[in-house]
XYZ file of C-alpha atoms in Angstrom:
762
model
C -25.894 15.562 23.408
C -24.523 18.973 22.515
C -25.296 20.736 19.250
C -23.542 23.312 17.099
C -26.473 25.680 17.486
C -29.628 26.187 19.455
C -31.433 25.396 16.179
C -31.169 22.751 13.495
C -30.424 24.640 10.287
C -33.096 23.315 7.935
C -31.886 24.627 4.590
C -34.257 24.471 1.626
C -32.481 21.777 -0.373
C -28.933 20.691 -1.043
C -28.524 22.845 -4.139
C -28.899 25.928 -1.927
C -25.823 24.751 -0.088
C -23.832 23.970 -3.243
C -21.924 26.717 -5.004
C -18.923 26.285 -7.272
C -15.697 27.878 -6.156
C -13.673 28.453 -9.330
C -11.366 31.125 -7.923
C -9.428 28.951 -5.480
C -5.895 28.063 -6.570
C -4.192 24.720 -6.271
C -1.409 26.483 -4.367
C -2.651 28.181 -1.225
C -1.114 31.131 0.544
C -1.211 30.263 4.234
C -1.007 33.948 5.229
C -4.501 34.589 3.897
C -6.315 32.000 6.010
C -8.241 34.671 7.858
C -9.164 36.898 4.930
C -12.796 36.334 5.760
C -14.579 39.036 3.877
C -13.551 37.659 0.512
C -13.197 33.954 1.193
C -16.387 33.432 3.196
C -18.502 34.651 0.290
C -16.845 32.104 -1.943
C -17.117 29.165 0.465
C -18.035 26.128 -1.517
C -20.883 23.954 -0.464
C -21.656 20.695 -2.163
C -21.716 17.169 -0.855
C -18.526 16.452 -2.822
C -14.922 17.507 -2.126
C -12.009 17.198 -4.540
C -8.464 16.502 -3.477
C -6.351 19.631 -3.669
C -2.585 19.535 -3.999
C -0.676 21.868 -1.712
C 2.788 23.266 -1.323
C 4.947 23.149 1.761
C 4.859 26.231 3.936
C 7.375 28.819 2.915
C 8.211 27.174 -0.399
C 8.136 30.356 -2.425
C 4.393 30.891 -2.510
C 4.726 34.248 -4.169
C 6.434 32.784 -7.200
C 4.329 29.615 -7.422
C 2.417 28.954 -10.588
C -1.289 29.233 -9.836
C -3.508 26.658 -11.523
C -7.202 27.384 -11.186
C -9.643 24.560 -11.094
C -13.258 24.287 -10.011
C -13.515 22.730 -6.603
C -16.745 21.890 -4.886
C -16.829 21.843 -1.113
C -19.839 21.586 1.135
C -20.445 24.901 2.790
C -19.804 24.805 6.513
C -22.819 25.121 8.814
C -23.858 24.646 12.427
C -25.365 21.166 11.998
C -22.951 19.362 14.292
C -23.732 16.953 17.122
C -21.322 16.155 19.957
C -21.742 13.201 22.345
C -19.977 13.351 25.700
C -19.639 10.265 27.862
C -19.276 11.929 31.256
C -22.983 11.254 31.753
C -22.112 7.586 32.285
C -20.726 8.653 35.672
C -24.190 9.801 36.689
C -26.884 7.230 37.439
C -29.735 7.472 34.937
C -33.340 6.383 35.257
C -33.084 2.586 35.436
C -35.992 1.383 33.344
C -37.610 -1.823 34.575
C -38.812 -3.123 31.215
C -37.020 -4.026 28.017
C -36.346 -1.415 25.334
C -38.927 -1.280 22.541
C -37.276 -1.000 19.115
C -38.711 0.278 15.863
C -38.602 -2.707 13.520
C -37.549 -0.508 10.598
C -34.949 1.990 11.837
C -33.951 0.576 15.234
C -34.803 3.661 17.302
C -36.081 2.997 20.819
C -39.425 4.232 22.148
C -38.811 7.119 24.538
C -40.536 9.810 26.561
C -41.446 11.425 23.215
C -43.384 8.364 22.026
C -47.176 8.084 21.970
C -48.866 4.704 22.295
C -52.089 4.458 20.309
C -54.651 2.178 21.917
C -58.105 1.253 20.741
C -60.578 -1.155 22.274
C -59.990 -4.732 21.167
C -57.035 -3.581 19.042
C -53.313 -4.097 19.405
C -51.345 -1.112 20.665
C -49.488 0.908 18.043
C -46.464 3.167 18.186
C -45.682 5.614 15.404
C -41.884 5.875 15.346
C -40.633 9.442 15.763
C -37.685 8.825 13.444
C -39.259 7.025 10.478
C -42.787 6.462 9.097
C -43.092 2.949 10.551
C -46.227 2.199 12.599
C -45.096 -0.487 15.052
C -47.306 -3.000 16.819
C -46.226 -3.051 20.471
C -47.166 -4.840 23.664
C -46.838 -1.920 26.065
C -48.891 0.939 27.458
C -48.057 4.625 27.672
C -47.147 4.262 31.344
C -44.490 1.698 30.438
C -42.393 4.244 28.566
C -39.518 6.217 30.123
C -40.558 9.467 31.778
C -37.390 11.396 30.987
C -35.087 11.932 28.018
C -32.398 9.765 29.645
C -33.151 6.066 30.303
C -30.928 3.120 31.241
C -31.647 -0.556 30.563
C -29.690 -3.262 32.375
C -28.392 -5.913 29.977
C -26.486 -8.046 32.483
C -25.613 -7.557 36.187
C -22.116 -7.111 37.539
C -20.111 -10.324 37.978
C -18.438 -11.054 41.299
C -14.924 -10.002 40.279
C -12.328 -7.455 41.268
C -12.337 -4.071 39.619
C -13.036 -0.407 39.981
C -16.515 0.284 41.300
C -17.797 3.819 40.732
C -19.559 3.804 44.120
C -17.365 1.394 46.084
C -13.781 0.381 46.612
C -11.278 0.913 43.817
C -8.871 -2.019 43.750
C -7.776 -1.617 40.141
C -4.111 -2.041 39.206
C -1.607 0.603 38.124
C 1.533 -0.931 36.666
C 4.525 1.268 35.881
C 6.556 0.060 32.866
C 9.942 1.760 33.204
C 12.588 1.742 30.490
C 16.012 1.076 32.060
C 17.960 0.700 28.822
C 21.388 2.289 28.512
C 20.074 5.558 27.096
C 18.199 6.249 30.358
C 21.562 7.161 31.909
C 21.720 10.345 29.794
C 21.753 13.425 32.020
C 20.282 16.909 31.933
C 21.520 19.932 33.886
C 18.619 21.287 35.912
C 18.200 24.120 38.379
C 18.087 23.160 42.057
C 19.497 20.349 44.146
C 18.042 16.863 44.392
C 18.962 14.417 47.122
C 18.149 10.949 45.883
C 18.627 7.886 48.101
C 21.019 6.310 45.596
C 22.540 9.467 44.118
C 26.117 8.729 45.231
C 26.089 5.221 43.796
C 24.663 6.464 40.489
C 27.234 9.249 40.290
C 30.048 6.765 40.814
C 28.674 4.512 38.091
C 28.207 7.474 35.738
C 31.765 8.617 36.480
C 33.035 5.218 35.433
C 31.160 5.566 32.178
C 32.919 8.882 31.561
C 36.428 7.502 32.143
C 36.515 8.324 35.819
C 35.406 11.966 35.567
C 33.108 12.938 38.414
C 29.761 14.415 37.454
C 29.913 18.182 37.834
C 27.526 19.723 40.323
C 27.414 23.478 40.096
C 25.920 25.790 42.682
C 22.143 25.197 42.835
C 22.375 22.992 39.748
C 22.314 19.226 39.374
C 22.842 16.750 36.584
C 19.814 14.449 36.649
C 19.652 11.296 34.567
C 16.496 10.292 32.757
C 16.069 7.323 35.060
C 16.421 9.536 38.138
C 13.704 11.812 36.797
C 11.416 8.821 36.340
C 12.265 7.481 39.799
C 11.309 10.773 41.440
C 8.088 10.876 39.435
C 7.058 7.335 40.379
C 7.924 7.935 44.033
C 5.848 11.107 44.195
C 2.862 9.442 42.567
C 3.037 6.405 44.834
C 2.647 8.889 47.699
C -0.300 10.411 45.898
C -1.937 7.004 45.415
C -1.556 6.201 49.114
C -3.279 9.454 50.096
C -6.074 9.461 47.517
C -6.762 5.813 46.595
C -5.093 3.589 49.205
C -6.970 0.481 48.037
C -5.571 0.548 44.509
C -2.794 -1.857 43.599
C 0.528 -0.649 42.198
C 3.156 -2.783 40.491
C 6.550 -2.232 38.853
C 7.970 -3.780 35.695
C 11.203 -2.717 34.024
C 12.519 -3.504 30.580
C 15.868 -3.368 28.806
C 17.415 -6.461 27.167
C 15.155 -8.418 29.530
C 11.974 -7.694 31.444
C 11.921 -7.735 35.252
C 8.642 -7.930 37.153
C 8.768 -6.751 40.778
C 5.031 -6.995 41.389
C 3.988 -4.881 44.367
C 7.561 -4.882 45.718
C 6.967 -7.365 48.540
C 8.272 -10.495 46.823
C 11.700 -11.843 47.749
C 13.017 -12.031 44.184
C 11.679 -10.428 41.000
C 10.656 -12.467 37.980
C 13.173 -12.064 35.145
C 12.269 -13.019 31.568
C 15.057 -13.013 29.017
C 16.428 -14.677 25.913
C 14.156 -16.484 23.466
C 11.121 -16.004 25.707
C 11.066 -12.354 24.642
C 10.250 -13.554 21.118
C 7.493 -15.945 22.187
C 3.983 -14.754 22.906
C 3.149 -18.173 24.346
C 5.975 -17.979 26.861
C 5.156 -14.419 27.911
C 1.486 -15.206 28.423
C 2.345 -18.406 30.311
C 4.653 -16.500 32.671
C 1.985 -13.849 33.259
C -0.671 -16.445 34.017
C 1.544 -17.937 36.734
C 1.732 -14.514 38.368
C -2.048 -14.192 38.549
C -2.038 -16.558 41.528
C -0.012 -14.020 43.505
C -2.434 -11.432 44.835
C -1.246 -7.818 44.701
C -1.702 -5.952 47.978
C -3.131 -2.421 48.352
C -0.666 0.400 47.784
C -1.141 1.519 51.392
C 0.651 -1.690 52.444
C 3.324 -1.851 49.741
C 4.452 1.719 49.136
C 7.669 1.487 51.165
C 8.823 -1.720 49.488
C 7.896 -0.501 46.036
C 9.783 2.769 46.511
C 12.924 0.853 47.492
C 12.651 -1.244 44.333
C 12.220 1.878 42.222
C 15.353 3.554 43.591
C 17.411 0.380 43.180
C 17.000 0.413 39.393
C 20.079 0.721 37.176
C 20.398 1.434 33.465
C 21.870 -0.753 30.739
C 20.973 -2.828 27.709
C 18.430 -2.613 24.890
C 14.679 -1.872 24.878
C 12.263 -4.824 25.061
C 9.132 -2.675 25.035
C 6.831 -5.079 23.171
C 7.340 -8.077 25.484
C 6.962 -5.817 28.533
C 3.576 -4.504 27.376
C 2.329 -7.980 26.482
C 3.305 -9.357 29.889
C 1.881 -6.366 31.794
C -1.377 -6.466 29.865
C -1.997 -10.043 30.907
C -1.339 -9.074 34.533
C -3.739 -6.105 34.700
C -6.472 -7.570 32.474
C -7.954 -9.338 35.498
C -9.300 -6.034 36.771
C -11.285 -3.654 34.602
C -10.281 -0.026 34.882
C -6.601 -0.831 35.423
C -3.792 1.222 33.906
C -0.440 0.620 32.260
C 1.873 3.644 32.352
C 4.844 3.334 29.983
C 7.852 5.616 30.234
C 10.535 5.141 27.593
C 13.217 7.121 25.821
C 14.143 4.908 22.895
C 13.112 2.699 20.039
C 11.742 -0.768 20.801
C 14.571 -2.991 19.560
C 14.380 -6.289 21.448
C 11.919 -9.158 21.218
C 8.325 -8.983 19.981
C 7.315 -5.624 18.588
C 10.866 -4.614 17.718
C 10.980 -1.604 15.398
C 14.727 -1.625 14.826
C 14.545 -2.873 11.229
C 11.909 -0.262 10.404
C 14.387 2.488 11.321
C 17.551 0.932 9.913
C 18.802 3.099 7.055
C 20.946 0.236 5.739
C 17.953 -2.031 5.146
C 16.079 -2.217 1.856
C 13.027 0.061 1.714
C 10.619 -2.824 1.150
C 11.913 -4.675 4.199
C 11.676 -1.515 6.281
C 8.038 -1.047 5.300
C 7.263 -4.683 6.027
C 8.830 -4.349 9.478
C 6.945 -1.117 10.064
C 3.640 -2.718 9.068
C 4.248 -5.729 11.317
C 5.141 -3.472 14.219
C 2.068 -1.344 13.652
C -0.147 -4.413 13.688
C 1.574 -5.912 16.719
C 0.803 -2.864 18.835
C -2.698 -2.686 17.336
C -3.365 -6.218 18.581
C -2.207 -5.260 22.065
C -4.508 -2.250 21.872
C -7.487 -4.420 20.940
C -6.790 -6.707 23.879
C -6.634 -3.725 26.249
C -9.902 -2.316 24.881
C -11.660 -5.622 25.427
C -10.480 -5.806 29.025
C -11.131 -2.174 29.937
C -7.424 -1.409 30.424
C -5.984 2.030 29.699
C -2.427 2.373 28.369
C -0.507 5.651 28.475
C 2.781 6.328 26.700
C 5.238 8.913 27.995
C 8.427 9.668 26.096
C 11.168 12.111 26.982
C 11.826 15.210 24.929
C 14.738 14.896 22.536
C 14.367 11.151 21.993
C 12.971 9.117 19.094
C 10.599 6.252 19.905
C 8.465 5.925 16.746
C 5.548 7.433 18.631
C 3.183 7.120 15.639
C 3.403 3.338 16.155
C 3.492 2.844 19.916
C 1.233 5.827 20.627
C -1.750 3.979 19.194
C -1.916 1.931 22.396
C -2.922 5.100 24.234
C -5.063 6.475 21.432
C -7.140 3.301 21.313
C -7.587 2.851 25.067
C -8.317 6.425 26.236
C -4.803 6.848 27.578
C -2.349 9.705 27.155
C 0.351 10.161 24.529
C 2.887 12.748 25.510
C 6.456 13.967 25.128
C 7.631 15.722 28.276
C 10.681 17.423 29.691
C 12.492 15.340 32.259
C 11.251 17.158 35.361
C 7.640 17.325 34.189
C 7.183 13.566 34.222
C 5.802 13.669 37.762
C 2.936 15.940 36.758
C 2.190 13.816 33.716
C 2.023 10.661 35.837
C -0.365 12.435 38.206
C -2.612 13.512 35.361
C -2.722 9.970 33.983
C -3.599 8.458 37.341
C -6.451 10.939 37.802
C -8.128 9.960 34.531
C -10.163 6.862 35.233
C -11.816 4.617 32.690
C -15.507 4.925 33.572
C -16.776 2.405 31.006
C -15.384 -0.031 28.464
C -16.559 -1.875 25.345
C -18.555 1.241 24.513
C -20.583 1.392 21.296
C -22.581 4.493 20.431
C -25.288 4.604 17.744
C -26.830 7.918 16.698
C -30.283 8.110 15.080
C -31.788 11.083 13.254
C -35.203 11.824 11.814
C -35.848 10.516 8.317
C -35.802 14.124 7.095
C -32.165 14.354 8.155
C -29.082 12.317 7.416
C -25.733 11.817 9.124
C -22.712 12.575 7.003
C -20.583 9.471 6.558
C -17.064 10.373 7.793
C -15.577 7.814 5.382
C -17.483 8.993 2.307
C -18.475 12.627 1.654
C -21.376 11.375 -0.477
C -22.703 9.020 2.212
C -26.059 9.928 3.775
C -26.905 7.716 6.747
C -30.069 7.328 8.813
C -27.916 6.127 11.712
C -24.262 5.562 12.451
C -22.455 3.307 14.923
C -19.102 4.094 16.517
C -16.979 1.548 18.365
C -15.502 3.751 21.088
C -13.859 1.178 23.386
C -12.764 2.660 26.717
C -14.123 6.040 27.786
C -13.175 8.547 30.443
C -15.238 11.536 31.480
C -13.310 13.557 28.863
C -14.157 11.234 25.937
C -16.265 12.793 23.172
C -17.276 11.998 19.596
C -18.730 14.316 16.958
C -21.086 13.885 14.024
C -22.278 16.129 11.220
C -25.790 15.971 9.816
C -27.647 17.467 6.879
C -31.128 17.913 5.407
C -32.570 15.470 2.877
C -34.219 16.620 -0.344
C -37.680 17.832 0.636
C -39.357 16.807 -2.612
C -38.017 13.276 -2.319
C -39.249 13.080 1.273
C -42.768 13.964 0.177
C -42.774 11.494 -2.672
C -41.139 8.580 -0.833
C -42.325 8.935 2.763
C -45.116 11.520 2.617
C -43.103 13.721 4.981
C -43.551 17.487 4.686
C -40.403 18.785 6.345
C -41.630 22.383 6.131
C -44.391 21.560 8.594
C -42.031 20.036 11.159
C -40.761 22.597 13.665
C -38.907 20.164 15.943
C -36.764 17.169 15.045
C -35.754 14.250 17.298
C -32.248 12.900 17.917
C -31.331 9.759 19.794
C -28.069 8.193 20.921
C -27.927 4.596 22.151
C -24.834 3.698 24.165
C -24.051 0.082 25.023
C -21.277 -0.169 27.607
C -19.693 -2.201 30.370
C -19.637 -0.185 33.572
C -16.722 -0.015 35.987
C -18.337 -2.649 38.214
C -18.622 -5.102 35.286
C -22.350 -4.703 34.626
C -23.480 -4.226 31.039
C -26.113 -1.619 30.212
C -27.817 0.343 27.449
C -28.138 4.097 27.940
C -30.633 5.895 25.686
C -30.770 9.680 25.367
C -33.509 11.243 23.223
C -33.893 14.972 22.582
C -35.955 17.342 20.451
C -34.354 20.295 18.683
C -36.083 23.335 17.238
C -35.462 24.128 13.583
C -34.938 27.226 11.505
C -34.674 27.819 7.775
C -32.652 30.979 8.344
C -28.876 30.462 8.329
C -28.361 33.764 10.136
C -30.518 32.672 13.070
C -28.704 29.353 13.345
C -25.300 31.047 13.283
C -25.957 33.822 15.778
C -27.202 31.112 18.144
C -24.194 28.894 17.440
C -22.160 27.096 20.061
C -18.761 27.622 18.515
C -16.960 25.194 20.798
C -18.922 22.258 19.383
C -18.176 23.299 15.793
C -14.492 24.007 16.471
C -13.966 20.739 18.352
C -15.525 18.779 15.505
C -13.207 20.433 13.004
C -10.052 19.800 15.021
C -10.880 16.197 15.901
C -12.071 15.270 12.411
C -9.039 16.785 10.712
C -6.582 14.995 12.989
C -8.390 11.673 12.567
C -8.393 11.970 8.772
C -4.694 12.816 8.705
C -3.987 9.563 10.518
C -6.058 7.461 8.129
C -5.064 6.102 4.745
C -6.367 4.017 1.877
C -7.339 0.427 2.362
C -4.498 -1.911 1.404
C -6.473 -3.140 -1.584
C -7.148 0.309 -3.008
C -5.195 1.925 -5.792
C -3.202 4.872 -4.492
C -3.642 6.649 -7.810
C -7.412 6.318 -7.793
C -8.791 9.863 -7.751
C -12.080 8.846 -6.162
C -10.315 7.091 -3.296
C -8.128 10.140 -2.810
C -11.162 12.411 -2.735
C -12.941 10.256 -0.169
C -9.888 9.900 2.045
C -9.106 13.608 2.097
C -12.419 15.079 3.156
C -10.816 17.062 5.960
C -7.074 16.821 5.623
C -6.520 19.194 2.715
C -5.472 22.852 2.917
C -8.531 24.042 0.987
C -10.844 22.504 3.596
C -8.792 24.041 6.389
C -9.023 27.464 4.818
C -12.770 27.202 4.402
C -13.446 26.005 7.954
C -11.104 28.519 9.560
C -12.754 31.332 7.612
C -16.186 30.078 8.677
C -15.175 30.094 12.340
C -13.877 33.631 11.992
C -17.222 34.567 10.459
C -18.987 33.185 13.540
C -16.536 34.996 15.815
C -17.285 38.318 14.115
C -21.018 37.791 14.597
C -20.574 36.848 18.237
C -18.437 39.915 18.914
C -21.235 42.158 17.695
C -23.015 43.623 20.688
C -26.382 42.701 19.222
C -25.650 38.986 19.586
C -23.163 38.995 22.463
C -25.617 37.916 25.174
C -25.351 34.121 25.156
C -23.728 32.796 28.331
C -23.916 29.222 27.004
C -21.503 29.964 24.163
C -18.218 29.947 26.033
C -15.545 29.975 23.371
C -11.839 30.682 23.626
C -10.969 32.392 20.355
C -7.259 32.609 21.103
C -7.010 28.898 21.756
C -8.952 28.179 18.593
C -6.637 30.295 16.478
C -3.512 28.797 17.992
C -4.740 25.213 17.648
C -6.186 25.625 14.149
C -3.021 27.320 12.868
C -0.847 24.560 14.318
C -3.062 21.893 12.808
C -3.121 23.646 9.450
C 0.673 23.720 9.370
C 0.676 19.951 9.910
C -1.857 19.523 7.094
C 0.304 21.481 4.667
C 3.535 19.716 5.582
C 2.030 16.214 5.562
C 1.051 15.989 1.889
C 3.308 13.187 0.588
C 5.183 13.285 -2.669
C 4.443 10.615 -5.242
C 7.820 9.025 -4.565
C 7.077 8.603 -0.873
C 3.671 7.148 -1.655
C 5.144 4.596 -4.026
C 7.765 3.620 -1.464
C 5.114 3.016 1.179
C 2.887 0.894 -1.004
C 4.652 -2.372 -0.213
C 2.370 -4.799 1.544
C 3.683 -6.873 4.432
C 3.585 -10.622 4.198
C 1.719 -12.329 7.016
C 1.051 -15.972 6.305
C 2.668 -18.063 8.995
C 4.950 -15.284 10.226
C 5.608 -14.631 13.890
C 3.248 -11.697 13.733
C 0.441 -13.768 12.268
C 0.743 -16.312 15.091
C 0.980 -13.548 17.669
C -2.175 -11.872 16.395
C -4.170 -15.049 16.813
C -2.799 -15.693 20.290
C -3.487 -12.209 21.624
C -6.895 -11.783 20.016
C -7.993 -15.321 20.813
C -9.094 -15.951 17.237
C -7.916 -18.547 14.750
C -8.345 -16.473 11.619
C -7.481 -12.954 10.645
C -10.413 -10.603 10.316
C -11.003 -10.043 6.600
C -10.622 -6.581 5.213
C -13.782 -4.559 4.975
C -15.757 -4.669 1.793
C -17.155 -1.503 0.315
C -20.519 -0.549 1.768
C -23.536 -1.176 -0.388
C -25.007 1.870 -2.032
C -28.365 1.062 -0.510
C -26.985 0.713 2.996
C -28.241 3.279 5.484
C -25.851 2.532 8.331
C -22.090 2.860 8.236
C -20.111 -0.312 8.863
C -17.663 0.507 11.664
C -14.040 0.389 10.534
C -11.829 -2.403 11.774
C -9.944 0.086 13.910
C -10.509 3.746 14.656
C -7.243 4.574 16.387
C -3.586 5.060 15.556
C -1.966 5.727 12.203
C -2.416 3.718 9.045
C 0.874 2.080 8.084
C 1.165 4.175 4.927
C 1.031 7.375 6.985
C 3.675 6.430 9.554
C 6.635 7.694 7.548
C 5.048 11.152 7.183
C 5.066 12.142 10.844
C 7.711 12.754 13.471
C 7.197 11.884 17.126
C 6.299 15.513 17.907
C 3.807 15.809 15.064
C 2.166 12.518 15.963
C 1.887 13.661 19.578
C 0.052 16.764 18.376
C -2.313 14.737 16.189
C -3.114 12.323 19.013
C -3.847 15.345 21.206
C -6.043 17.054 18.600
C -7.965 13.878 17.837
C -8.937 13.519 21.501
C -9.425 17.196 22.259
C -11.746 17.864 25.174
C -14.548 20.337 24.526
C -13.804 22.096 27.828
C -10.620 23.383 26.217
C -12.376 25.349 23.478
C -15.407 26.313 25.561
C -13.592 27.933 28.470
C -13.782 31.690 28.944
C -11.579 33.976 26.883
C -11.055 37.709 26.400
C -13.718 39.409 24.283
C -11.080 41.115 22.162
C -7.852 39.603 20.974
C -4.850 40.937 22.853
C -6.718 42.165 25.946
C -5.238 39.420 28.090
C -2.603 36.746 27.843
C -4.119 33.307 27.662
C -2.103 30.346 28.871
C -3.067 27.825 26.282
C -2.644 24.100 25.950
C 0.135 22.141 27.499
C 1.678 21.200 24.188
C 3.803 18.600 25.881
C 0.720 16.645 26.879
C -1.920 14.775 24.970
C -4.523 16.006 27.434
C -5.497 19.603 28.066
C -4.668 20.937 31.497
C -7.941 20.226 33.247
C -7.127 22.179 36.399
C -6.532 25.394 34.460
C -9.798 24.911 32.587
C -11.730 24.300 35.798
C -10.231 27.469 37.250
C -11.212 29.478 34.163
C -14.752 28.101 34.273
C -15.081 28.944 37.960
C -13.896 32.512 37.449
C -16.161 32.930 34.434
C -19.132 31.620 36.398
C -18.452 34.052 39.267
C -18.280 36.997 36.873
C -21.601 36.095 35.259
C -23.190 35.630 38.676
C -21.937 39.022 39.867
C -23.166 40.743 36.714
C -26.635 39.281 37.224
C -26.675 40.614 40.794
């Protein structure tokens, strides 16, 4: 666990953190986002946040009519908790006994616990998180000795998969779009000698009425398919060198899907016609292929490369059927990957999005098609999460693929969503192959002391004793953030006889249930104590800005992708207020000003001695400005909201049948009911990835790529070293064409920063 400060900021009571901001305008000048001196003193701070209308950037802000209204926002602070899952790669203390739970709050007895024993009396354990005195059947020596303990739930089954300590025989299947648009060419610098270049040039010449493709000096026209072929070839070489026991397979899709397997079969499997519209047929065909064992890449690379370079373009784009078929192939081995490379809209078979983009179709029908498509790919995502399969989606710059819809497959399975230039596909493939799923079916539950509460991300007024997150697949870069606050001290004394003023340290616990790469299921429990302070200044000068900044970026992006429940009234002000906790310009202005406040304090020589606070201010400013521009431009007009309010019909539709087939259930999961006011734990949402249907029309492919990237931002990006003064050095920032931050650059920065600190100490 990583915190926003060395100290828990234990403010006196919530009213101290609640001031009314009646000088903010409904229209916000984006140029004044960093006017800290004035805005930081007016930062609002209540548990409530009101929706604030905004204007599009550059829409005549100077002449806008300014309407002043009181708005109450909770004042930003350092009480943020970040959970990283890279620890799952490291073996923890395997505890022999069963976990001992508090019967009231559900916390687990840890190294902090004290067992009270008296002669001829049952043993007692006073829970560290709530006032409950538990009767237990253990002794002090039975408790974990360290803050990190692991409990085995079930051993690994005897199946294939990726073992963290053994042989990796997981599957990587490349899904390559070979539709007609993949023949489009780009003039690039340099010469490229492809095995089938002459044949492709002759075919391309025929397409251009016999004109030969022009090849200038040191320049070459490269088709999209050729770029993908070179990328796959290079990464097959990389797999052979680094993980020769992994399995690689090839599947192409256009107006039909063609499965080559590992390249050693005599004839590929071709699925076409009505089968592309039948989930039953696709699954049946995939199940037949499971009897044909894929060989290690070290044995199949030559054959597979030949198959890759034999590909030709033509036809439509049967993306949905291809993913469904591939998913049923790789699901046999946990930790497997599906890498999709496409340049066009899915328009053939299951998951077709053609109607959703057809300008000639009635708006209601378009929204129904969009909703069905969104749910189709959500069902595939759920299946992949259950099986520990990661899906990555690569699209080519300058194309339109409805990335907000198909990108959710990557967002929900810890894959990558990216738009790349043609000749950068190779590097993107390499990055994807390096990122391994280290655990699947991950659920994380965070517990705090009864004197604290966790802020409900779905309700600004929600105060939770614990919160559960359904994470799904995790890589070593996966992280989740939480905010917490202080309960009313008087109420604590009256209700629980807890005097928070006398408590100088507060406990935190995270319980992670997961399926490891070898198939075993375990419970990892991490329990820590944090010192407290009632002085905001002390908490802020000891802040870890990276944790706070990451939480802001991730939370904002996630909220922008969410929407109202289908049963809610779009005009309901309360629903709007709850939904827009983060994704409003006024919140962006407040949080950006707060971060600048922290930066000013950290730049002061008096406080600039904390090596643990590695924060890249330039990256923060670039990322937060980009995100803020998306926030401002994404506020929908009332007309667009009304157009998107049409609900899709399910009933006995193809999609309804497909959902039940893929998920293995006979009934649709009912929509969530509102949480009870007395509930102290948040009910996990049905899905925590992708865009809500009503938000799909608001975002372009490029904007959605950015939001996917921000939502899954790695903390190493913000915490890497940076110049102490803006402008002292040029900082190569994020690879904006990728959904994942360039890890190699970050590692290099960290290494250099570490050397400098070591030399200074000498």
